[in-house]
Coordinates of C-alpha atoms in Angstrom, one line a residue:
Chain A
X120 CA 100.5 105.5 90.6
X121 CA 103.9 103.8 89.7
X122 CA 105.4 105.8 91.8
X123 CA 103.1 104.8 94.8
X124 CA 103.7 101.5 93.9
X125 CA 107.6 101.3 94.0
X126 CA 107.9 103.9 96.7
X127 CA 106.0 101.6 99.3
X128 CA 107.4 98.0 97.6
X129 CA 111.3 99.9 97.9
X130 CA 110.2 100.8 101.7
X131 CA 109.1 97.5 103.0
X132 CA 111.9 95.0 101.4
X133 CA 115.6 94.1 102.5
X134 CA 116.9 94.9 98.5
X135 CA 115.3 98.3 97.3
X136 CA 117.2 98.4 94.2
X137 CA 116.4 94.9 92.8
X138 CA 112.5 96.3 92.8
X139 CA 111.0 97.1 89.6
X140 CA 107.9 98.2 88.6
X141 CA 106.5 98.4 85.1
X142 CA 102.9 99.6 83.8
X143 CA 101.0 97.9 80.8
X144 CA 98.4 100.2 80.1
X145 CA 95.1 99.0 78.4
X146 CA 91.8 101.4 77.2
X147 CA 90.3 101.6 80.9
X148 CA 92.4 99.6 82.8
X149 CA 96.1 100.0 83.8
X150 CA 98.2 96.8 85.0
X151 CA 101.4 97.0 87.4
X152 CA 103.3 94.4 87.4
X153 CA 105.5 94.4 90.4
X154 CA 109.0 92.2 90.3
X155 CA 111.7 91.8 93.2
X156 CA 114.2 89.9 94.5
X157 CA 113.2 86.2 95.5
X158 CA 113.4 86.5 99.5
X159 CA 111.4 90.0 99.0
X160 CA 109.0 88.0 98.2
X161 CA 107.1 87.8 101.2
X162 CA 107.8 91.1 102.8
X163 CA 105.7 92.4 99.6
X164 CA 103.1 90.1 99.5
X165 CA 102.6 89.1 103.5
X166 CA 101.0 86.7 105.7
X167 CA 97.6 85.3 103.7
X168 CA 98.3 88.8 101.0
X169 CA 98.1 91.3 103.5
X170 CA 100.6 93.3 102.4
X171 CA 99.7 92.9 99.1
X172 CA 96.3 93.7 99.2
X173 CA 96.8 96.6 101.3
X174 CA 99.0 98.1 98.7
X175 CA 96.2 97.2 95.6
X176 CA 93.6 99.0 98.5
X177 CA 96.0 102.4 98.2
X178 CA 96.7 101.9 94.4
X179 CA 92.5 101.2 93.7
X180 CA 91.9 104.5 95.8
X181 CA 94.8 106.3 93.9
X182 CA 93.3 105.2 90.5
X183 CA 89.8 105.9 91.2
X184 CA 90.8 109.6 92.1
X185 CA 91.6 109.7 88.4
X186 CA 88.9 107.8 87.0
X187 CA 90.6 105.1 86.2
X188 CA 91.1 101.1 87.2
X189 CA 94.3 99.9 88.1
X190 CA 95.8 95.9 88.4
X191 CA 98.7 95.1 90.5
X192 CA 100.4 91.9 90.0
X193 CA 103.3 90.0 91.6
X194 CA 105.3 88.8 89.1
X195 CA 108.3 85.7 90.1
Chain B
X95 CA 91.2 113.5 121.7
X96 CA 89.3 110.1 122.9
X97 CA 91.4 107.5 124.2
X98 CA 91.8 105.1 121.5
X99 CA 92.8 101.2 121.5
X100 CA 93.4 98.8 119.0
X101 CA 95.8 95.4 119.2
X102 CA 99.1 96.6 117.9
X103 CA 100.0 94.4 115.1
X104 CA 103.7 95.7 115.0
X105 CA 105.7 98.2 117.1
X106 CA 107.2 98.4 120.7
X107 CA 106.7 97.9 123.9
X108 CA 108.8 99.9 126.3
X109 CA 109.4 103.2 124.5
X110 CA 110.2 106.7 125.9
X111 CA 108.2 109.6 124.9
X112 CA 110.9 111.4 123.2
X113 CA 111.4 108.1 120.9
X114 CA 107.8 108.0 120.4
X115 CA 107.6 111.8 119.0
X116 CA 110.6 111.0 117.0
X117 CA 108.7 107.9 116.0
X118 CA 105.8 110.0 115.0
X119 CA 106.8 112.6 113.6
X120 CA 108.9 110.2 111.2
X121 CA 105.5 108.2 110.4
X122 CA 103.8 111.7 109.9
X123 CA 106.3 112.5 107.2
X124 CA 106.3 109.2 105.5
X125 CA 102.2 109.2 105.7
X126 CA 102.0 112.9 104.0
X127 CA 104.2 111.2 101.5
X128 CA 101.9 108.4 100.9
X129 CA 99.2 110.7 100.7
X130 CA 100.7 112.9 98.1
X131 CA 102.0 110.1 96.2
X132 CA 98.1 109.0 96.4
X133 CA 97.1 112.1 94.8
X134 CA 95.2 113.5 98.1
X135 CA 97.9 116.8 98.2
X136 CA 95.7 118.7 100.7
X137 CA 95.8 116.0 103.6
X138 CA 97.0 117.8 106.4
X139 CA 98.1 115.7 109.3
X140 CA 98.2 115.9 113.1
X141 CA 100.3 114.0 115.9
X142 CA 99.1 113.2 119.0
X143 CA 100.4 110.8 121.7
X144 CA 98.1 107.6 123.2
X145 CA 98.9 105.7 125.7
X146 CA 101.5 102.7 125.7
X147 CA 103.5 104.0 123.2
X148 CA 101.1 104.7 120.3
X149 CA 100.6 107.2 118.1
X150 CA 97.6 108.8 116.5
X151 CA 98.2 110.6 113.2
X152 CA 94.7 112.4 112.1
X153 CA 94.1 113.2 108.9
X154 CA 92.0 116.4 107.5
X155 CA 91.2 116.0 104.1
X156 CA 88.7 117.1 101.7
X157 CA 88.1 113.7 100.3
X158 CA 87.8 112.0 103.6
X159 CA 85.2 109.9 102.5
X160 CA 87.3 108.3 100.0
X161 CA 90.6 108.1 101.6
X162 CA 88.4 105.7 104.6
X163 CA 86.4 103.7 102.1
X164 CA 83.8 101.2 102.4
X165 CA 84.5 99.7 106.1
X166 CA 87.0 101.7 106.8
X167 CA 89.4 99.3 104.0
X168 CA 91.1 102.3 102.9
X169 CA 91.5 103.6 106.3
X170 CA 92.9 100.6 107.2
X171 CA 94.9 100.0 104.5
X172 CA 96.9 102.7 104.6
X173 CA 98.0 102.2 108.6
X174 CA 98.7 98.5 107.8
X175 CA 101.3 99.9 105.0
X176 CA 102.5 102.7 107.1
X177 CA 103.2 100.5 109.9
X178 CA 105.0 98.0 107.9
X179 CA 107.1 100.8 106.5
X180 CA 108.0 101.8 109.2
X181 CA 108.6 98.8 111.7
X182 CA 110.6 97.7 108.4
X183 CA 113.1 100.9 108.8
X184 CA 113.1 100.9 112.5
X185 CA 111.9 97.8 114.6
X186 CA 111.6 99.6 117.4
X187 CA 109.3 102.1 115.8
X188 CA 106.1 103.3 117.9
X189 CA 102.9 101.4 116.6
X190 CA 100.5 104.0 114.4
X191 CA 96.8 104.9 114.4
X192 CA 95.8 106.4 111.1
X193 CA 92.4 108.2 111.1
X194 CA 90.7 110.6 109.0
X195 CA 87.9 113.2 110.1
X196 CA 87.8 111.1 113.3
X197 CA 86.2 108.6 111.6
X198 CA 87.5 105.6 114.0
X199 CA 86.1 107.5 117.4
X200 CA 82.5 108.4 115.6
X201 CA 82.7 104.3 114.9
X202 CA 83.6 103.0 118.3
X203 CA 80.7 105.2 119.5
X204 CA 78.5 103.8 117.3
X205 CA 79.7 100.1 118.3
X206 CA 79.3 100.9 121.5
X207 CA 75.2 102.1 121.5
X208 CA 74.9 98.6 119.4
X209 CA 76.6 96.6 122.3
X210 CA 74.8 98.8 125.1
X211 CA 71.6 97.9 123.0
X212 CA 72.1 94.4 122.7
X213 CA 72.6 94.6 126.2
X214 CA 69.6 95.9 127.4
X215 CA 67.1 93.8 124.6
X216 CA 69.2 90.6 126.3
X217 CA 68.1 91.7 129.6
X218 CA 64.5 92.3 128.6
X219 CA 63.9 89.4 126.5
X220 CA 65.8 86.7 128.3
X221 CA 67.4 85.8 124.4
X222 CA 70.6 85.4 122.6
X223 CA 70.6 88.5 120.3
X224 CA 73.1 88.2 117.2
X225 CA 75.2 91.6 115.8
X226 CA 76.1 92.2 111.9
X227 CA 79.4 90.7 110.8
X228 CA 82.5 92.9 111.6
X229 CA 86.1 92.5 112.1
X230 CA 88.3 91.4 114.9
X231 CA 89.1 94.8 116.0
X232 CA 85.3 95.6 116.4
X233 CA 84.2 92.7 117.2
X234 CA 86.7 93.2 120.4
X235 CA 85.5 96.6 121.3
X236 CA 81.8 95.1 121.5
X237 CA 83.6 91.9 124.0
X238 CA 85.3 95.0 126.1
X239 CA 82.4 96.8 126.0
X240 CA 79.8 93.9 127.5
X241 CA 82.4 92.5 129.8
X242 CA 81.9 92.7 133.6
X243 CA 77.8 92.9 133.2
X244 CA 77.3 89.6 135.2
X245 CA 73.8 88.9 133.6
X246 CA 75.2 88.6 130.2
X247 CA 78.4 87.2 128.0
X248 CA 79.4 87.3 124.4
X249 CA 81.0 84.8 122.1
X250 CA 81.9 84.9 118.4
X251 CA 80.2 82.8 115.9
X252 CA 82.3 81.0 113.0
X253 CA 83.2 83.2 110.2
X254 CA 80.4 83.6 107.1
X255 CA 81.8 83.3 103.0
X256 CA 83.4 86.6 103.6
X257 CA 85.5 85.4 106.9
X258 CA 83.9 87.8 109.2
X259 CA 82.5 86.5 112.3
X260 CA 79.5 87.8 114.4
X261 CA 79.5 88.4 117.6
X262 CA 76.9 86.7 119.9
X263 CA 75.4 88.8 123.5
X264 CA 73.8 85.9 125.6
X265 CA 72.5 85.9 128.8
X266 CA 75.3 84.7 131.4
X267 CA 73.1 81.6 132.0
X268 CA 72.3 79.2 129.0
X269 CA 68.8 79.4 127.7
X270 CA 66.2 77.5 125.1
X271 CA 69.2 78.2 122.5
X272 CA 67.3 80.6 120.7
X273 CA 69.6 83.9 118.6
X274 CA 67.5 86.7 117.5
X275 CA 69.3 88.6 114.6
X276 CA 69.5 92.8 115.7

């Protein structure tokens, strides 16, 4: 699920290597948090949260394959 | 394969249809990739080129069901992404349509029988008859659908708490005002 989540962020930006992606995990639920460069910003998020919620759509459907619930957060 | 349509959100106009292969068999790659990083390793995927320099990438899986979610969202969600990917490596990249189990040609059908109805009870009844909520993209195949039947016209209604709007068949002529819900 990390992976998912830093492949697509690394694709869609202008500065793949400032992306980083780290995973809090809690009993049912595990939280990304998602952190890139400032003008990434919104090319990862998108008009209205688009983009973003698009990628929490793929992650959700990712997590629920494995049983599990999964949080993505932008953090700046 | 149906002809398919959708407004392309991203993508190109004026594209040859050796570029558009390349274009989809580069978007087929990075949507198996997707895919697999999803966990759905037995999605098998197939290219076919539409019209206007789009791209239809169908996708065989065993968990279709999940992979196009309620309303299509994950469906949806995942040609949103893939365009963006792409479009972001390549601006002149051909625009994408994602389906699974040919979900989005069994759904157009089915918008079309609830236009072609609304139609006909407009006819009969001489009233306004009101559809369900849907999005744009629907909500356009039901305007393209009723368009060029003189004796009646469509319109959208504002958008309800979830920001979908209805869309509206009416007789061509304006009546009493009365909407009957279908």
């Amino acid at each position: 699920m990390k992976d998912l989540v830093e492949h697509i962020a690394r694709s869609l930006v202008d500065h793949p290597d400032d992306v980083r992606v780290t995973e809090v995990d809690g009993e049912k639920t595990v939280v990304f948090e998602l952190r890139c460069h400032p003008d990434d910003l919104g090319k990862v998020i998108g008009k209205g949260g688009k983009t973003i919620g698009a990628i929490r759509m793929l992650l959700t459907t990712a997590a629920a394959r494995q049983g599990r619930r999964a949080m993505l957060e932008v953090v700046d | 394969m149906m002809e398919q349509s959708e407004i392309s959100e991203v993508g190109s106009g004026n594209v040859s249809g050796a570029e558009v292969f390349r274009s989809g068999t580069e978007a087929r790659a990075e949507l198996k990739l997707l895919l697999e990083l999803m966990g759905f390793e037995d999605a098998k995927i197939e290219l076919f080129e539409q019209e206007e320099g789009e791209v239809l990438l169908h996708v065989e899986s065993t968990e279709a069901a999940r992979l196009i979610g309620r309303g299509a969202q994950v469906l949806n969600a995942l040609q949103y992404v893939l365009n963006r990917i792409m479009y972001n490596r390549d601006r002149a990249s051909a625009h994408c349509i994602v389906d699974v189990e040919r979900y989005r040609e069994r759904h157009r059908d089915r918008l079309l029988k609830e236009a072609f109805d609304a139609m006909e009870r407009v006819r009969r009844s001489g009233r306004a008859v009101r559809l369900a909520p849907m999005p744009a993209a629907d909500r356009r195949i039901i305007h393209q659908a009723v368009k060029g039947h003189g004796e009646v016209r469509t319109y959208s209604e504002e958008a309800d708490e979830e920001g979908l709007k209805r869309v509206v068949v009416a007789p061509a002529e304006e009546q009493d005002g009365s909407i009957e819900d279908a």
